[in-house]
Each structure stands twice: as C-alpha cells, then as structure tokens.
Coordinates of C-alpha atoms and ligand atoms in Angstrom, one line a residue:
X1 CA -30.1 31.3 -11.5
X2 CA -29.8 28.3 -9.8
X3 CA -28.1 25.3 -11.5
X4 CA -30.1 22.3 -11.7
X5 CA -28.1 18.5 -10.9
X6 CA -30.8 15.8 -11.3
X7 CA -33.7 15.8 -13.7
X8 CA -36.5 14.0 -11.6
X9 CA -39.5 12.2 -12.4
X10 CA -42.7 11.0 -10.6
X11 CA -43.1 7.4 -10.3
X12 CA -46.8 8.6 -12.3
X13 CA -44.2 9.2 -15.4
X14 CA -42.6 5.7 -15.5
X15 CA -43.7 4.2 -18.7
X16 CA -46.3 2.2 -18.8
X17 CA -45.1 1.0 -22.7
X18 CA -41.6 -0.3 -23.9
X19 CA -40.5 1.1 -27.4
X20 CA -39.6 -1.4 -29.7
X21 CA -37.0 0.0 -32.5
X22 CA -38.3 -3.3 -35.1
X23 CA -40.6 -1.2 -36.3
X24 CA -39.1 2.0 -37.1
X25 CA -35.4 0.7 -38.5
X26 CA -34.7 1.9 -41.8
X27 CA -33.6 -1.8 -42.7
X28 CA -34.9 -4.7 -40.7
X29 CA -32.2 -7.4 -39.9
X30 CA -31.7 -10.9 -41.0
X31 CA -34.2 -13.6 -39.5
X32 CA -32.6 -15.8 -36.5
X33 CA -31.8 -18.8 -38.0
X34 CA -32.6 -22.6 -36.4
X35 CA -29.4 -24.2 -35.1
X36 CA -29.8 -27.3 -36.9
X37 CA -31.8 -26.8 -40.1
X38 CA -29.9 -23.1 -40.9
X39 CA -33.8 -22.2 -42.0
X40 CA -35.3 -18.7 -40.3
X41 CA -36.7 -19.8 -36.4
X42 CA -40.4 -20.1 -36.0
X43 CA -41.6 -18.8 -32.6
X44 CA -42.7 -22.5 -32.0
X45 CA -39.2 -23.5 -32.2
X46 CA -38.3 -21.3 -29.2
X47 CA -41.1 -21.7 -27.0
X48 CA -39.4 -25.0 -25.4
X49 CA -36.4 -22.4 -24.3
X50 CA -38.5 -19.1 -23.3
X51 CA -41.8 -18.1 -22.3
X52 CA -44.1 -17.6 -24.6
X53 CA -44.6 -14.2 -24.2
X54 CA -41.3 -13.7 -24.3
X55 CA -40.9 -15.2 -27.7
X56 CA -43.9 -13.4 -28.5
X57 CA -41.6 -9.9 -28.1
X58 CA -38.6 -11.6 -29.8
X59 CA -40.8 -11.9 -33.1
X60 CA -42.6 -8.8 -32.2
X61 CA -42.1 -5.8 -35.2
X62 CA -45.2 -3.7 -32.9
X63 CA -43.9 -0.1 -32.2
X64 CA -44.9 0.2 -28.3
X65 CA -45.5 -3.3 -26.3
X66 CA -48.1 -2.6 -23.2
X67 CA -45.4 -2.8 -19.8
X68 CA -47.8 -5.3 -17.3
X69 CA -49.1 -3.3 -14.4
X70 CA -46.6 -6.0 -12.0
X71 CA -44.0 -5.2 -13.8
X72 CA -44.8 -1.5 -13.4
X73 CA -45.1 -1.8 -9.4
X74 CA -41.6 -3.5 -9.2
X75 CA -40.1 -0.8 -11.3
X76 CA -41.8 1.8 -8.6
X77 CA -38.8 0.6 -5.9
X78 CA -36.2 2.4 -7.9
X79 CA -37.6 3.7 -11.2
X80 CA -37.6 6.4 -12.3
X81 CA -34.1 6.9 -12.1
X82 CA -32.2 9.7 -11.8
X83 CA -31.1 11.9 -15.0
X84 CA -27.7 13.9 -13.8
X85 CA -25.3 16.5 -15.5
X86 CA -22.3 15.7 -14.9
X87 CA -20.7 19.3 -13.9
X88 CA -18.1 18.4 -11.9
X89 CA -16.8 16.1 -14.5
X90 CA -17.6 18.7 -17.4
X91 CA -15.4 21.3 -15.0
X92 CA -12.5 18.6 -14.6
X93 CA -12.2 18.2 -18.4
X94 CA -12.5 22.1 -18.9
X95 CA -15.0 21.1 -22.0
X96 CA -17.8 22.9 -23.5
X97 CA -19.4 19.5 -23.5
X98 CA -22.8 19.3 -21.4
X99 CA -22.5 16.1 -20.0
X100 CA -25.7 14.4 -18.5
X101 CA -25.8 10.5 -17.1
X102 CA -29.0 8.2 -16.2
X103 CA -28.1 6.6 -13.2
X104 CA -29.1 3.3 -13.3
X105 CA -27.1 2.6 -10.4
X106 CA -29.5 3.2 -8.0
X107 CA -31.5 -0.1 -8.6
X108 CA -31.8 -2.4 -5.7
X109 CA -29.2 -4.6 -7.1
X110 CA -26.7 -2.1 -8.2
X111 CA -27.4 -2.0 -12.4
X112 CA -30.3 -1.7 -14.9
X113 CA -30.2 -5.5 -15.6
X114 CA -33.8 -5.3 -13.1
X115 CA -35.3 -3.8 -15.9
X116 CA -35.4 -6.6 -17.9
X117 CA -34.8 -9.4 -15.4
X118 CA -38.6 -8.3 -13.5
X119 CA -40.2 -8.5 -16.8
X120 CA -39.1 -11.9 -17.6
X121 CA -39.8 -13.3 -14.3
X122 CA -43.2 -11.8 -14.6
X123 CA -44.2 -13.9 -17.4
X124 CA -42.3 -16.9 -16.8
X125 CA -44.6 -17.0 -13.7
X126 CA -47.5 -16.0 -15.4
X127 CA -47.4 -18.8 -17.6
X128 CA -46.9 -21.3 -14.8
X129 CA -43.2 -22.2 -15.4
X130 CA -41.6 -23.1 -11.5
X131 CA -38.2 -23.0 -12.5
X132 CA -35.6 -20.9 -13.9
X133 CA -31.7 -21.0 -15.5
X134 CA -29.5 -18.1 -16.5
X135 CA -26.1 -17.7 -16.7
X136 CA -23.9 -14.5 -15.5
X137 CA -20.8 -13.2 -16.0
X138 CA -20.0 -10.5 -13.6
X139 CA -22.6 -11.3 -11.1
X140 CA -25.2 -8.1 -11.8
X141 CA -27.6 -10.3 -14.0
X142 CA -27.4 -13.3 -12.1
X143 CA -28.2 -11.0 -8.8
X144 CA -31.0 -9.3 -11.0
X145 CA -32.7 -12.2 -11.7
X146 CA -32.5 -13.6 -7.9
X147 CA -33.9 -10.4 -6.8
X148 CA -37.1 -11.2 -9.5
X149 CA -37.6 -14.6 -9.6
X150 CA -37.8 -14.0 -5.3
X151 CA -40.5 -11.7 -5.9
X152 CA -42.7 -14.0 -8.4
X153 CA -42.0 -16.7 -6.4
X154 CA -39.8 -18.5 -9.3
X155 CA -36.8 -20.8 -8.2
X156 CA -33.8 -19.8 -9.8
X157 CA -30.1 -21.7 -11.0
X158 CA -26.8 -19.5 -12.0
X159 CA -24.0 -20.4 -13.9
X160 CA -21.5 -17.9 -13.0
X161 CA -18.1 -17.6 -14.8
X162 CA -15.9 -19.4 -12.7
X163 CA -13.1 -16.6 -13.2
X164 CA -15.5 -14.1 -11.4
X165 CA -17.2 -16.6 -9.2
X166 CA -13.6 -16.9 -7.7
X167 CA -13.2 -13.6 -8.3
X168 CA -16.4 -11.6 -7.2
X169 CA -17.6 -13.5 -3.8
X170 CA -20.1 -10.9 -2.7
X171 CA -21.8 -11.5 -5.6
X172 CA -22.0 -15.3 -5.1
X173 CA -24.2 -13.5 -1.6
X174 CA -26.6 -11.6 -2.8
X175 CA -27.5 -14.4 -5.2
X176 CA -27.8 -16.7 -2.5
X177 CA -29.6 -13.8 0.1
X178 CA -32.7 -13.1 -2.7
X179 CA -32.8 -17.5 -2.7
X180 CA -30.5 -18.0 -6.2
X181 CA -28.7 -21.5 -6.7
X182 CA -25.3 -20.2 -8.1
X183 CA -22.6 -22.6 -9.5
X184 CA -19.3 -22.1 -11.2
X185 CA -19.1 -22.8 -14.9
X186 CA -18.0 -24.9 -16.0
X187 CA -19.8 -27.4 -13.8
X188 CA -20.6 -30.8 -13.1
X189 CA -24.2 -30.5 -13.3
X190 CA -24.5 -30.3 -17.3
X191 CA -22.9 -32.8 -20.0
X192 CA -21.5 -29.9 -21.6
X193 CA -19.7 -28.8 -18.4
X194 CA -18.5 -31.8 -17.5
X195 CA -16.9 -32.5 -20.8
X196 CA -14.8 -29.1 -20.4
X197 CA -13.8 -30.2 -17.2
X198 CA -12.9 -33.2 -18.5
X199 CA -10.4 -31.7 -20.7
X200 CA -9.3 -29.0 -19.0
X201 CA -10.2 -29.1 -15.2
X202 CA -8.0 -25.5 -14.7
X203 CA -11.0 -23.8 -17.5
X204 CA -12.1 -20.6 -16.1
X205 CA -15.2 -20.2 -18.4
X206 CA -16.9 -17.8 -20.2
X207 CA -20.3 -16.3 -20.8
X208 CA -20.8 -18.3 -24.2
X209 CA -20.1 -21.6 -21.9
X210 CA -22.2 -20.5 -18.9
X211 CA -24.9 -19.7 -21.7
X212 CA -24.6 -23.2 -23.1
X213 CA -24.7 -24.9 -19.6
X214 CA -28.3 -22.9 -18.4
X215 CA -29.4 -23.8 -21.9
X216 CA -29.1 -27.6 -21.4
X217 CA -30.6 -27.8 -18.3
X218 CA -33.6 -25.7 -19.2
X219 CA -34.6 -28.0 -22.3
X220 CA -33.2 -30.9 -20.4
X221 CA -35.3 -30.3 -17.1
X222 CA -39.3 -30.2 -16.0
X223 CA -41.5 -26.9 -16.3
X224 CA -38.0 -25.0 -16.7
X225 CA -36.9 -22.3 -18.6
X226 CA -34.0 -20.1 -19.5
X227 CA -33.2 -16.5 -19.2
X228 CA -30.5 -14.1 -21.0
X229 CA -29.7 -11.4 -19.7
X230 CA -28.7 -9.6 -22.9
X231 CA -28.3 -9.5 -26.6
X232 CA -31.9 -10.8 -27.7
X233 CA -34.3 -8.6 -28.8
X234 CA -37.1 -8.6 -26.5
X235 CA -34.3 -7.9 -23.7
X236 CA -33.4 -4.6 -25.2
X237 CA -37.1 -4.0 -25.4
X238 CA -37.6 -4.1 -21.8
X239 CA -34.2 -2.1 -21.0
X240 CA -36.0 1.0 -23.6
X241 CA -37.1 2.3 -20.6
X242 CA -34.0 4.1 -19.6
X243 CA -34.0 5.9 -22.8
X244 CA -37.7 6.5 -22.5
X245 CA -37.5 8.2 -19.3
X246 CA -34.2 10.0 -20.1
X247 CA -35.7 11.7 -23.5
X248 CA -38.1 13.3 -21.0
X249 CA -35.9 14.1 -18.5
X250 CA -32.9 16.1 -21.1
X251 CA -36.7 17.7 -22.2
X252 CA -36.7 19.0 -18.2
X253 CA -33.3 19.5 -18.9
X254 CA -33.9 22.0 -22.0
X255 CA -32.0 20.0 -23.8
X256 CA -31.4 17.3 -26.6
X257 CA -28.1 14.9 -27.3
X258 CA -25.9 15.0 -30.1
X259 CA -24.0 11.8 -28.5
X260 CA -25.6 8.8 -26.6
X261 CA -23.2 6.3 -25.2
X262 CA -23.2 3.2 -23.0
X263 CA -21.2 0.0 -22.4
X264 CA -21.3 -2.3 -24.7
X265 CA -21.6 -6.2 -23.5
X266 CA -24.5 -7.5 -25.4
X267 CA -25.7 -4.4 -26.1
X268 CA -28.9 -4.4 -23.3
X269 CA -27.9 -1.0 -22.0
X270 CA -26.5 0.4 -24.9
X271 CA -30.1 0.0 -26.5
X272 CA -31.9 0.5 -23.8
X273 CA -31.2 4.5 -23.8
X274 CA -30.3 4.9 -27.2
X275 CA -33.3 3.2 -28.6
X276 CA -35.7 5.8 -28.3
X277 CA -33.3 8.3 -29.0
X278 CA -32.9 6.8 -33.0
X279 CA -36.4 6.7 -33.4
X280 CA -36.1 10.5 -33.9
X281 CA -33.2 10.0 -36.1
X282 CA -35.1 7.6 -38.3
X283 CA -37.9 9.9 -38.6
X284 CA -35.5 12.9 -39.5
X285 CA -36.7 15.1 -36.5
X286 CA -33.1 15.3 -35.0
X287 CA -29.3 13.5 -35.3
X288 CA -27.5 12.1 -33.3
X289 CA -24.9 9.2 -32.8
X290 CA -25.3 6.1 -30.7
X291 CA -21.4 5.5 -29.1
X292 CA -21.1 1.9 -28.0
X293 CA -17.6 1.2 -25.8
X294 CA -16.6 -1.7 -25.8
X295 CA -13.7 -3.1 -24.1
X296 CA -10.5 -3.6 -26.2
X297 CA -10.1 -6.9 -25.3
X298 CA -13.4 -8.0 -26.9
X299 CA -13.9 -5.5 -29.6
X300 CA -16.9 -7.4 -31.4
X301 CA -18.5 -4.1 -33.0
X302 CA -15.0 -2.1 -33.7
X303 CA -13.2 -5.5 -35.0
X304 CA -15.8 -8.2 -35.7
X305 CA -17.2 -9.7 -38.6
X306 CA -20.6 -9.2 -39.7
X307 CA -21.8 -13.2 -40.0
X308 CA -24.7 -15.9 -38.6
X309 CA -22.9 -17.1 -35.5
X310 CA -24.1 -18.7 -32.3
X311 CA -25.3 -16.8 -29.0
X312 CA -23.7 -19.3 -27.0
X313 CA -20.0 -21.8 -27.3
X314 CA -21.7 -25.1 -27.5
X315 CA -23.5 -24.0 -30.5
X316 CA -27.0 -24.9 -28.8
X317 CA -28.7 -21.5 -29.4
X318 CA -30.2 -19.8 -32.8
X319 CA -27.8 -18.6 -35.3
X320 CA -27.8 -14.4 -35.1
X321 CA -27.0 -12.3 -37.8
X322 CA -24.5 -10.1 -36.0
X323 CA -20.9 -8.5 -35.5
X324 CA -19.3 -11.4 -34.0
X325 CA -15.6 -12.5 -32.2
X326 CA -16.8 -16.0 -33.3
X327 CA -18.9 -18.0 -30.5
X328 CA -15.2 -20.0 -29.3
X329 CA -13.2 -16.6 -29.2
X330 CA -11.8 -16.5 -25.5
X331 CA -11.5 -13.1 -24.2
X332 CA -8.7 -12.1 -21.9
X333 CA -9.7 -11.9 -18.2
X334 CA -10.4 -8.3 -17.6
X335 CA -12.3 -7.1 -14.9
X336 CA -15.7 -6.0 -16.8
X337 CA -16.5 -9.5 -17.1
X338 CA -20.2 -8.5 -17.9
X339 CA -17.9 -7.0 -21.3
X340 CA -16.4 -10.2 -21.8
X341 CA -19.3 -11.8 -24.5
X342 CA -18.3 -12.5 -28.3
X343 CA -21.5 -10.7 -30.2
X344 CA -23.7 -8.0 -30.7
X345 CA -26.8 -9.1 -31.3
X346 CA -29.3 -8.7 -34.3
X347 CA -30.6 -5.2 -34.1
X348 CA -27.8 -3.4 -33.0
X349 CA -25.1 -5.4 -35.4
X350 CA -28.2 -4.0 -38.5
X351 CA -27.9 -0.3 -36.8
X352 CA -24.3 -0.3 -37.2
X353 CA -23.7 -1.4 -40.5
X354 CA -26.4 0.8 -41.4
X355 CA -24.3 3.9 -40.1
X356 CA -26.5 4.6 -36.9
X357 CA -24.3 3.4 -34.3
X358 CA -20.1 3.9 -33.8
X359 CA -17.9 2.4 -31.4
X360 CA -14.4 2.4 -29.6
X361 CA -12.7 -0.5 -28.4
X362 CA -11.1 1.1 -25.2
X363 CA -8.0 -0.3 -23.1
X364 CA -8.9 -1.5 -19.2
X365 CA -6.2 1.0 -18.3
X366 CA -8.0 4.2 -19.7
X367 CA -11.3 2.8 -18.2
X368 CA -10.3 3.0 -14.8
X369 CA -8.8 6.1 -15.4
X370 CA -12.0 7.8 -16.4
X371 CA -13.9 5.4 -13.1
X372 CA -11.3 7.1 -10.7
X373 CA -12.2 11.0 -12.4
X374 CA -15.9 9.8 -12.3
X375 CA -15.9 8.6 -8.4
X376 CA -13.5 11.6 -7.6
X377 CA -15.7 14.2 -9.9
X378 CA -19.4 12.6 -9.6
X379 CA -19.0 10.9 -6.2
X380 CA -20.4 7.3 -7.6
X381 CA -18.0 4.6 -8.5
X382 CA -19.2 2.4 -11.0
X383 CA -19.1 -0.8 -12.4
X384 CA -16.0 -1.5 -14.3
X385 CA -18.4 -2.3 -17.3
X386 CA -19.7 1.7 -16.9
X387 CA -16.3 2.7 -16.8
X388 CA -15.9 2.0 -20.6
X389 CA -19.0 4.3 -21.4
X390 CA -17.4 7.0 -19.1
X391 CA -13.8 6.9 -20.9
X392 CA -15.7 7.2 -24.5
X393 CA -17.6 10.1 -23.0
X394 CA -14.5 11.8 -21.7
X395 CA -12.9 11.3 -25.4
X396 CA -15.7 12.7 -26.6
X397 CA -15.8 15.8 -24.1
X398 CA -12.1 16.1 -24.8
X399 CA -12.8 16.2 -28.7
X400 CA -15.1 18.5 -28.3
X401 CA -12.7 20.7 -25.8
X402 CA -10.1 20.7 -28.7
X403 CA -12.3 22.2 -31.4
X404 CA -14.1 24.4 -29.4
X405 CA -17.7 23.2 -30.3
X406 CA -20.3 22.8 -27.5
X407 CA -22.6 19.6 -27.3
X408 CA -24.2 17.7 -25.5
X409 CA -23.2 14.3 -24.3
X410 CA -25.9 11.7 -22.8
X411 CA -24.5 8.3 -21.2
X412 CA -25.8 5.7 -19.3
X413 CA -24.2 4.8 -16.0
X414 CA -25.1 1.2 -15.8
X415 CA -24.0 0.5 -12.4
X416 CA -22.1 1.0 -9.6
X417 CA -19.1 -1.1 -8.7
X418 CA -19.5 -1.0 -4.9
X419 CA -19.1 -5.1 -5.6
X420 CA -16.0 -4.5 -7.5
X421 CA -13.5 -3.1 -5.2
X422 CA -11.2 -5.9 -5.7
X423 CA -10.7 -5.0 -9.0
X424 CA -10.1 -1.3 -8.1
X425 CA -7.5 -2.6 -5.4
X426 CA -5.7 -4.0 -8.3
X427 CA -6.0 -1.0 -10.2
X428 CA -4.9 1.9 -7.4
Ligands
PLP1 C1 -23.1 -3.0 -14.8 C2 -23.1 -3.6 -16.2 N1 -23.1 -2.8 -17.2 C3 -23.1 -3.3 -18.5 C4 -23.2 -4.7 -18.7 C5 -23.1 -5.2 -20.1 O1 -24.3 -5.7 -20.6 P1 -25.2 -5.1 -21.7 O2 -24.3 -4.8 -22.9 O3 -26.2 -6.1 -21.9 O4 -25.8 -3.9 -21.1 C6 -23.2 -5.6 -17.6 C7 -23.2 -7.0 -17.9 O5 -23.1 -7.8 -17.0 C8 -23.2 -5.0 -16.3 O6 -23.2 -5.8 -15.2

C-alpha cells in the first residue's frame, strides 16, 4: 500500500472554537497577582493594557471560546496546516519511532505566531483601539503582528531586541513591508529605555526590556494598547488550534501520540498542540507526555524556580506564578532569540509541577545538529527556535531506537528559518 506523507484538512475543518485547558486542569494555578498591591488582578485592572476581550479570555475558565468568523477567514490563507511523518528522518535515525510534525511553517510569515497575532488584532479593532505596541525578540512575532494589524487596519510599533535587530535585518523588512514601526530596544522613545541607555549605551536588550518598553508606551499613549506574543493565557488559547487540528489529523493518520513536543520560549507553541492533547490525559482516555525544549542557555522549566515573578524586567507587568530565571536574568546571545525569555507562564509552570509536562534544556550545538538532519532528511529548514523541538524529538527517537519499543512521536515545527541563514552561516 501506498505510504501516506501529509495528513490534510479542508479549510471546512479549521476550528471554529479554541480549547481552553483552565477548565479541565486537575489543579488550577495561582491567581496573577497586581504589581503594586501583591493582591490577585481584577480584569479591570488589565483592561488599560489589553483589549477587553482579551482580558475577558485571560480570566476565562470556559472549556471552548467561539473563534470570530474574521478570525476564521484570515486563518483560511494558510490554515489548516499540514500534519507530516517524518519518514525520512525516522529512516535516518534507524528508529522504531513514528515521527509526525505540524508544519506551522507554512504561514505567510514563516511561524504559528499568526495564530494568535490575527486574533488579537481582531478585537483590538473591534473595540475601536487605533494603535498598537509589542515587543519581539527574533522578529517572527513582531512580523506576525505587522501582517495583522495591516489587515484590521491597526497601526503598529515594535521593540525588537537590539541584538537581533542588528542581527536579523530581513526581519526589520517585512515589519516595515506589512506598515510596522520597528525600533531597537533599548530605545529612546520610552523613560525606561532611555535610562538603560543611559547606563549602558553598548546594552543589547532583551525580551523582558523590549516587554517593559511597549508596555510604557501603551499605558503612556492615546487609544493604545499592548500585545504579547506569548506566555499569557489567552495567547495559548488562540495557538490551541494547532493541537486541535493535529488530533484530527494523527486520527487520519490511524494514529495517537505517546510524546508531544515543541519549543519552548513562552510556552505559545508548546501549548498550542499539546493542549488539546492533555485534555485526554486529564480525563483518563489516553497518556501521554508533553516535551518542552528549551534552550540550555535559558533553561526556566528544567532549572527555574517555581515563584510570583514579573513578565517583563522593569517590573511593570502582573506578578505570575511560574518557573522562572528571575525577570533580570540575562540570557547568553544564542541564535533562538525567540528562546531567549526568563518564564513559563501560569498554566504551563501548574502542568509541570503537577507531572504533566517534562523538559530538556538542550545545547545550541545539538540544535543545529538536529536543523541540518531535519533540512537534509525533511527538506524544510527551520527556525533555530524549532530546532530545539527537533533535537528532543531525535533523543526521544533515539531512546526509543535503544530499547527497541515503537511509539509515536508528535512535534510542532514552529517555523522555518529561511530568515535565519545568518545564524546557519555561523554554524556550517
Ligand atoms: C519560530 C518560533 N518558534 C518558537 C518561538 C517561541 O515562542 P513560544 O514559546 O511562545 O512558542 C518563537 C518566538 O519568537 C518563534 O519565533
């Protein structure tokens, strides 16, 4: 019989809900706390930062939450994506593993960061707000969010890392092609930036600074409002549909996973497939272990502590109940800069000390390694970020080579690093 590659979908079978794990964990996590009082945040409290709705989600314990039809349109230029098995890789290895990968690659701006970064356009415009901030650390989410706040008609300002905004310049293009104002951070435009540059005018920044920075202007500035990419919950809502299409498509695929893995930055991809997945472990129908990779140089799952600590280095944002570097920890300058961010956010910090979730901390080295196998094996080279959920996979297949036992391995390939050549240069 003939083999089948890609599990396909009709743009009918998109979702047309997100799945939201609050209502199904076994233990719900600790409440976000208000920067300046330490008391649990009332939705009020955040609605000068986000849209409402937005906030609305963040609070939100409802098990599905209704995708808008907008949304669902935009979606239709690249979802659904495509679920692959990985045979070439699997033959590479010589494992018994079944290796499958949801390519969210194939989005118009190279990652799944659109799933989230549509949505959140979508009701900032809704509710009439003219103006956007975000900050970004490789480039993907600030090019995401161009691409959205274009279509909604929504001006948009970036705070990129100054490392990769030195670093990435292609990225600094699309931005600017979709209409994006993007900025090194630290910058001259916030008091926060300027007092960085003040003592150090050589600082080559960091996602908890370029947070801080689109956080002051937002509650600083008219009808404006800020964005993050990651981490929150009502992002990893939006990204559930990755694992909502791919539990359909390894059902195409006759199949079901024993492993999910992704990257692990803020943890937006890493929820996004593995969220749905849980919800059958929760209910006892199946098991399964959620594999985040994170990078070794900032290992917040594998080597943080478990603590309230600021989203951002200013200290501006809520205090989260999360495995945590500490809000000032200064990650060395690796190329998956969209890696380089010190927590891990509320739900998925609760899932792993709870025992649903694992993680490596994996050496840049090894990560290239297993991008080089992929491109060479697959044919797609992805994102540096990816790269990590591809080297856990291939220790996984490997385990699984040494013992003998067959299983099945699902990871998300969360995009493609057609932007990131420099870094490969380096590498080769
Ligand atoms: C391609 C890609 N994958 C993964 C990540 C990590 O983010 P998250 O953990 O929110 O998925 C990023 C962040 O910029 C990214 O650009």
């Amino acid at each position: 019989m003939e083999k089948t590659k890609k599990f396909m979908l009709q743009e009918s079978d998109i979702p047309t809900q997100w799945y939201n794990i609050m209502a199904d964990m076994p233990n719900q996590p600790q409440p976000l706390l208000h920067p300046g009082t330490k008391e649990p945040l009332k939705p009020e409290e955040m609605e000068g930062l986000f849209a409402k709705k937005l906030v609305e989600q963040e609070f939100s314990t409802e098990q599905f939450v209704e995708i808008p039809e907008e949304v669902r349109e935009m979606y239709k230029a690249y979802r659904p994506t495509p679920l692959v098995r990985a045979y070439s890789l699997e033959k590479a290895l010589g494992t018994p593993a079944k290796i499958f990968f949801k390519n969210e690659s194939v989005s118009p701006v190279g990652s799944h960061k659109l799933n989230t970064a549509i949505a959140q356009a979508y009701y900032n415009a809704a509710e009439g707000i003219k103006r956007l901030t975000t900050e970004t650390g490789a480039g993907q989410w600030g090019s995401a969010m161009s691409a959205a706040c274009d279509h909604f008609g929504l001006e948009l300002v970036v705070f990129m890392v100054k490392n990769s905004f030195n670093a990435k310049p292609y990225r600094k293009n699309v931005i600017n092609t979709y209409g994006g104002k993007v900025f090194a951070s630290p910058s001259e435009l916030t008091q926060y930036g300027r007092k960085l540059l003040l003592e150090d005018p050589n600082n080559q920044g960091s996602l908890g600074i370029a947070i801080s920075e689109a956080v002051e202007m937002a509650v600083t500035s008219e009808n404006t409002r800020y964005t993050l990419g990651s981490v929150l919950n009502h992002v990893l809502l939006h990204q559930t549909i990755i694992g909502l299409e791919a539990e359909k498509q390894m059902e195409m695929a006759g199949e079901y996973p024993d492993k999910v893995i992704a990257c692990f930055g803020g943890g937006s991809n890493f929820g996004g497939i593995s969220f749905p997945f849980l919800r059958r472990v929760f209910s006892g129908e199946r098991k399964l272990i959620a594999i985040a990779a994170e990078p070794a140089a900032c290992p917040k799952l594998t080597k943080g502590k478990l603590e309230y600590d600021f989203g951002d280095t200013a200290g501006m944002t809520p205090l989260i109940p999360m495995y945590t570097l500490g809000h000032d920890f200064q990650p060395e300058q690796i190329h998956a800069a969209g890696l380089r961010y010190h927590g891990g956010g509320r739900i998925v910090s609760q899932l792993k000390k709870d025992g649903f979730v694992d993680s490596y901390a994996i050496e840049q080295e090894e990560t290239f390694k297993a991008g080089i196998l992929f491109a060479k094996t697959e044919g797609i080279i992805p994102a540096p970020e990816s790269t990590h959920a591809i080297a856990a996979t291939i220790r996984e297949a490997l385990k699984a080579k040494e013992s003998g036992k067959s299983e099945t391995i699902l990871f998300n390939l969360s995009g493609h690093g057609f932007l990131d050549m420099a870094a490969y240069e380096k590498y080769v």
